[in-house]
Amino acid sequence: MEKIISNTTNLLKNPLLITKASFNKNYIKNHLFRFYSLLSVLLLGFILLMILFFIGKTGILVFKEVSLADFFFSLNWEPYEDHYGAGVFILGTLALTTLTFLIAVPISLVMAIFSAEIAPIWLRNLVRPILDLLVGIPSIVYGYLGITILVPFIREVTGTSIGEGLLAAAIVLTIMVLPTITRISDDAISAVSQDFREASYALGSTRLQMIFKVLLPAAKQGIITGVILGMARAIGETMAVVMVIGNTAILPANLYSPTSVLTSNIVMEILNVQYDSTWNYALYMMAFLLLLISLVLIFIIRKLRVKGV
Amino acid sequence: MKKLTLLVLSFALLFGYSFGVQESTASAKTLSGKIVVAGSSALLPLTQQAAKEFKKTNHKVSISVSGSSSIAGPQSVLKGSATIGASDWDATKPVPGFKAFEGLVAHKIAVIPFATIVHKDNKVKNLTTKQLQDIYTGKIKNWKDVGGDDQEIVVVTRSVGSGTRVNYIEKALNGVDINDKSSNVVKAGKSGEMVTKVQENKYAIGYVDLPYVKGNIKAVDFNGVAATVENIKNGKYGIWGYGYLLTKGQPKAADKAFIEFIQSAKFQKNTAAKLKFIPLSEMK
Amino acid sequence: MRESLFHQHRKKNTLALIGDKVWTALFWAGSLLIIFLIGCLLFLILGKGLKLMTLDFLIDLPDEIEAGGGIGPFLFNSIYVLVLSLSIAIPMGIGAGIYLAEYAPRNRFTELVRTCVEGLASVPSIVIGLFGYVLFVEYFDVGLTVLGASISLAILNLPILTRVTEEAISMVPQELREASLALGATKAQTIVRVVLPSALNGILTGISLTACRAFGESAVILLAGGSSTSGFMWDFNLLSQGGTLPVHLWYIQSEALVEDAKEIADKSAAVMVLTILFLSFIIRLPIWIRERRFNR
């Protein structure tokens, strides 16, 4: 802030400082900068295309041996017997993502609103770094705590003999995406102009009314971004999920019996297959599918957003 | 503009690439070479320790050791991205699920003992081949059918392609494949994870390399024979396999020296034994 | 009997006030519960590891046989790979964020690009790892390297940085830009000297989030960087194997036979948490310093 003011006052003091030479230089610099930022953004798009190309190129080979309908709708995954039905994994991924969404989003929003509006400053200054810490804890640690603490706990509560499954995975994922959603929403809520709050209070609303009717709508954009990034992480999370989901290629009977999702199956099997086998291609296709699911989700959310705003 | 990006990217990569080539040719001249070991992660403790000790006497050899899976070892050697592949089975011969790799030479480097494991509190002490087959194919689902508590058996297994699984099916289950699509089956990614899962579940059964058996898990007798190193040496206990290093054709120069170093009596007696592999010389 | 307008209003108001109190209490309770759980989690991780921690552990070479090995090369690689990947991702991510927030015209092309960025942000880490593997191991044939790990990690970070930068920049009030432009600054000057500094808070949050996440990432590194290191300290060679601390932790938990494997795992986890604490502190330092100067 201070720097901006000093810069602008400098310009104010010497408006005639802008000579022709420096104008030209500035002109070039101005365009170079624009070019640079355009280049960065194009590179990003290019990387996505490259990823789609490289993964898709290998994945598409699976359809030489397996029919489209079989791959997407068959629930029979027995690669060593030439059955390549990825239906279980696709359904598993969708179910796990939905369940995580239902648990994680309300909790994260409560935390975000609390830390942005309700918590006293000292607590806020404590909560934010702690959440950052959570982001950086390696997924393996979460997975390990998942098997040693969470799964036995679920076994105890539900009385089943296994305990690994969608519920355990969703809870682990919730802890993992909580900081992402919370931090970004928190920033978005804090960034809402103070005028809004004051105007709302002046009209006689309570803090709660102000939060729900003024702050949240105003910060909607940022909150959606946080949720997207969080769910993206949940869909793609591998190392923690693989430890608590059970990895059995069957549809689960309930929330706490073993099943499998796309990521966990890829990481379980990718190292164990021969490079030029249909099995390997099928795993690449699953990775490609994971990409497509994420892209479609993003697309849907973007459409919703355009309508909503 | 995309072209430019591509150009910049490829330059950056080219730089890295040429750097790598220079290095390997430079080291080849000094007759030291570069060894790249890839493959089985179960053999990783052995190969990694061997690399560390080998480097002490051969300063100019650069060794890179990585572990992914038994099947990746022979494949990387054939592709040329590794000079030595590590595998838990003899990849020059076909095993259930995988064909033989042609053009490779296998070198035995150690004996890996395996064991059937259960939780320490489980009452079951002994399981026969038949019982194990029935448990792993899903015919027996309750511990009371094999002399334990009236509780559902939770079967923990490894995924297809795991060296431990290949050996276990061959030696303990007599070639009967594991049914891993039953609702009482859970899959573990690696041996350590298998141990954790069995430790945490009183009614789980699994299989690992013998050295992992400690703490809250115990090894079950197999057909009445205890899973001990002694019983393997005298031929009574049958669940074990050789660990192999594979090379494309006969190994040369540094690769040869490295394999011979691992097979040497000194390394086998000291290091391999300390890592709880069984030295080759002690098998009859 | 009809209540007067005043009474109606008052009744509604009291209800709202009670609702407000109740909800506030709920927010407090919910959040404190979560904070408590997080605290337990951190205590669990740090408590187990810190008891046994020594300085040697951080710089010693790992040992496969004897207990008492360290994590030196892995810790070094972690930091090395992180710095490399951030030095690729930060300039580009911020550049792309600036373009989207400041330059991008409202048209189809921009929509496409924005979808690409969000799409890239949602690419699962395992897919990026596979991509890194295909690109560096199969296509360029350099094997598992620090270089491959860094670039793959940068790809993971890029879209998140871009998104957060864009978000932070679009939060900067329009008046600031207009004032700067009116004073004769070019657009580039306005962005670099006015917009970026005011958006710094948000951008640093983004960098700190990505840095912490990248530090703990394992799937990408495992596939593109490998599970080992060159085996000695201070190895800056870009083509050495790029195993980092999280991957080592994975290895220790899944394969290692060494006696004190569990201890090493506990200590490594604690080291990681501490490093992340340190990282987010360092990255946030500029904000705090600025705030203090400003407040004075």
Coordinates of C-alpha atoms in Angstrom, one line a residue, chain A residues 35 38-39 42-43 46 49-50 75-78 80-81 144 147-149 152 155 161-162 164 242-250 257-258 265 268-269 271-276 279, chain B residues 1-2 4-6 9 68-72 75-76 79 97-99 101 152 154 159-162 165 177-178 180-190 193 196-197 200-202:
Chain A
F35 CA 3.1 -11.0 -24.7
L38 CA -0.2 -14.4 -23.0
L39 CA 2.6 -16.9 -23.6
L42 CA -1.0 -20.5 -23.8
L43 CA 1.7 -22.7 -22.4
F46 CA -0.6 -26.5 -24.4
L49 CA -3.3 -30.7 -24.6
M50 CA 0.0 -32.6 -24.3
L75 CA -18.6 -54.4 -14.0
N76 CA -16.3 -57.3 -14.7
W77 CA -12.6 -56.3 -14.2
E78 CA -10.5 -59.4 -14.7
Y80 CA -5.8 -61.7 -16.6
E81 CA -8.9 -63.3 -18.2
Y144 CA -1.4 -44.6 7.4
I147 CA -5.6 -47.6 8.5
T148 CA -4.3 -47.5 12.0
I149 CA -7.0 -45.2 13.6
P152 CA -10.5 -49.8 13.3
R155 CA -15.0 -51.4 12.4
S161 CA -15.3 -57.2 9.9
I162 CA -13.4 -55.1 7.4
E164 CA -12.3 -50.3 4.6
V242 CA -5.5 -46.6 -1.9
M243 CA -4.7 -47.4 1.7
V244 CA -8.2 -47.2 3.1
I245 CA -10.6 -48.2 0.3
G246 CA -9.9 -51.9 0.2
N247 CA -9.1 -52.1 -3.6
T248 CA -11.5 -54.9 -4.4
A249 CA -12.9 -54.6 -7.9
I250 CA -16.6 -55.1 -6.9
S257 CA -17.3 -52.6 2.6
P258 CA -14.3 -52.6 0.2
N265 CA -6.8 -49.1 -9.2
M268 CA -2.2 -50.6 -7.6
E269 CA -1.7 -52.1 -11.0
L271 CA 3.6 -50.8 -12.0
N272 CA 2.7 -54.5 -12.3
V273 CA 1.7 -54.7 -16.0
Q274 CA 3.6 -55.3 -19.2
Y275 CA 4.1 -52.2 -21.3
D276 CA 2.5 -53.4 -24.5
W279 CA -4.1 -54.3 -19.5
Chain B
M1 CA 3.1 -19.0 -30.6
K2 CA 2.6 -22.6 -29.6
L4 CA 7.7 -21.1 -29.9
T5 CA 6.6 -22.7 -26.7
L6 CA 7.4 -26.1 -28.1
L9 CA 10.5 -26.6 -24.1
S68 CA 8.8 -50.3 -8.6
S69 CA 7.8 -53.9 -9.3
S70 CA 9.1 -57.3 -10.3
I71 CA 7.6 -57.1 -13.8
A72 CA 9.1 -53.6 -14.4
Q75 CA 10.9 -54.9 -19.1
S76 CA 13.2 -52.0 -18.4
K79 CA 13.7 -51.6 -23.3
G97 CA -0.2 -64.5 -15.6
F98 CA 3.1 -63.5 -17.3
K99 CA 4.9 -64.8 -20.3
F101 CA 11.0 -62.6 -21.3
E152 CA -15.5 -63.8 9.3
V154 CA -10.8 -61.0 6.1
S159 CA -2.5 -57.3 -6.7
V160 CA -1.7 -59.4 -9.7
G161 CA 1.9 -58.9 -10.8
S162 CA 3.3 -58.7 -7.2
R165 CA 1.8 -63.1 -4.9
D177 CA -5.3 -68.6 -8.2
I178 CA -6.6 -66.2 -5.5
D180 CA -9.9 -61.3 -5.3
K181 CA -13.4 -60.3 -6.1
S182 CA -15.1 -61.5 -3.0
S183 CA -16.5 -59.0 -0.5
N184 CA -14.2 -60.3 2.3
V185 CA -11.1 -59.5 0.3
V186 CA -8.9 -56.4 0.8
K187 CA -5.9 -55.6 -1.4
A188 CA -2.7 -54.1 0.0
G189 CA -0.2 -52.2 -2.2
K190 CA 3.1 -53.3 -0.7
E193 CA 0.9 -52.1 4.0
T196 CA -0.2 -52.9 8.8
K197 CA -3.6 -54.3 7.7
E200 CA -4.9 -53.7 12.8
N201 CA -7.5 -56.5 12.1
K202 CA -7.7 -59.5 14.5

